[in-house]
């Protein structure tokens, strides 16, 4: 593990060009940590040209300073001295992977358990940490932090902890959040704007997913899917489906929630969530994906039924092992 903090400004001090990027289909933590890093380095390393590139993020993140400077064409105007890969490893950098390969120095900051070693020359990878945003903030020299940077970090942490309620929220996470709101940005408003507010189409899709959900495995699992036809009907993008799996997860009595949407012919993006004991990062890793113990994802080929059968087989193995452990514990 590479849990040691490093000197970020020392690592960037001679850089002429710094390039920041994160994972494909960027989520709140990814967008926020990239922008926090971008705003910070522009201020703390003024001699460098700092670029930030991501696949087009959801418009809800407009409220973060620097949002309009995110480049979704991945144009590099010169040699990249330092590449900072955030909230993922190289395999999920998408179009930025090639730029990463050609960079002089690579830094990787991430909190996914599935990112075992880190893919950089310098790695700050702490599995189980609330968010990449919290890791990024660990590395900031406080003299350069301002309200806009604090706001970006806060949004990242809030998103990856389901607004400070998932088990990845540590006492330190809450202390950091307290420190951040002291900078004086409108923290209730940014959470409403970026997390809770839904468009009419997003709510319709959530409604359909809930209506068509199926509880199985004696009530331990819940699954729902949205097909391509429905996505096209609502003119929806993957980012319009965020939050659906979390709503499924809180169905009373269920341990695991599976939400999937069709990405191509016989291909589904699968989101997995668990409540207490199933390690969904292991389930996702079995299908070439990854993530965290309680939230993970992967892409699986097959019909809806094939995918559900294959995924639930992996979940069932863990549930059986858990039952066996329980029985042994009773005997002891
Ligand atoms: P999602 O279900 O897409 O919200 O993802 C849940 C968590 O797992 C997030 O932290 C993602 O970054 C991570 N994740 C999703 N898909 C993958 C994948 N294919 N490989 C590695 N991590 C993933
Ligand atoms: Mn992410
Ligand atoms: Mn994250």
XYZ file of N, CA, C and O and ligand atoms in Angstrom, residues 23 25-30 87 92 111-112 160 292, ligand 2:
53
model
N -11.379 9.511 -13.815
C -11.950 8.381 -14.549
C -13.038 8.753 -15.551
O -13.624 9.829 -15.487
N -16.687 8.614 -17.315
C -17.985 8.847 -16.655
C -17.757 9.433 -15.261
O -18.088 8.824 -14.233
N -17.140 10.621 -15.202
C -16.739 11.184 -13.904
C -17.922 11.442 -12.967
O -18.952 11.955 -13.394
N -17.740 11.069 -11.709
C -18.771 11.301 -10.693
C -18.389 12.528 -9.855
O -17.395 13.204 -10.146
N -19.151 12.785 -8.806
C -18.944 13.997 -8.007
C -17.559 14.077 -7.392
O -16.929 15.140 -7.399
N -17.073 12.958 -6.867
C -15.748 12.964 -6.251
C -14.668 13.225 -7.298
O -13.731 13.998 -7.063
N -14.827 12.605 -8.448
C -13.837 12.737 -9.516
C -13.772 14.187 -10.027
O -12.694 14.791 -10.095
N -8.737 9.559 -8.490
C -9.933 8.739 -8.274
C -10.001 7.504 -9.184
O -11.082 6.994 -9.426
N -8.854 3.224 -16.177
C -10.117 3.974 -16.298
C -9.902 5.435 -16.680
O -10.809 6.250 -16.550
N -8.649 6.127 -3.815
C -9.123 5.436 -2.606
C -9.853 4.129 -2.925
O -10.568 3.608 -2.075
N -9.705 3.613 -4.153
C -10.381 2.357 -4.504
C -9.573 1.152 -4.006
O -8.374 1.080 -4.264
N -19.123 11.203 -2.287
C -18.674 9.813 -2.127
C -19.068 9.208 -0.778
O -18.917 8.005 -0.578
N -15.229 -0.248 -4.313
C -15.055 -0.292 -2.857
C -15.832 -1.479 -2.279
O -16.633 -2.094 -2.973
Mn -15.326 8.161 -8.652
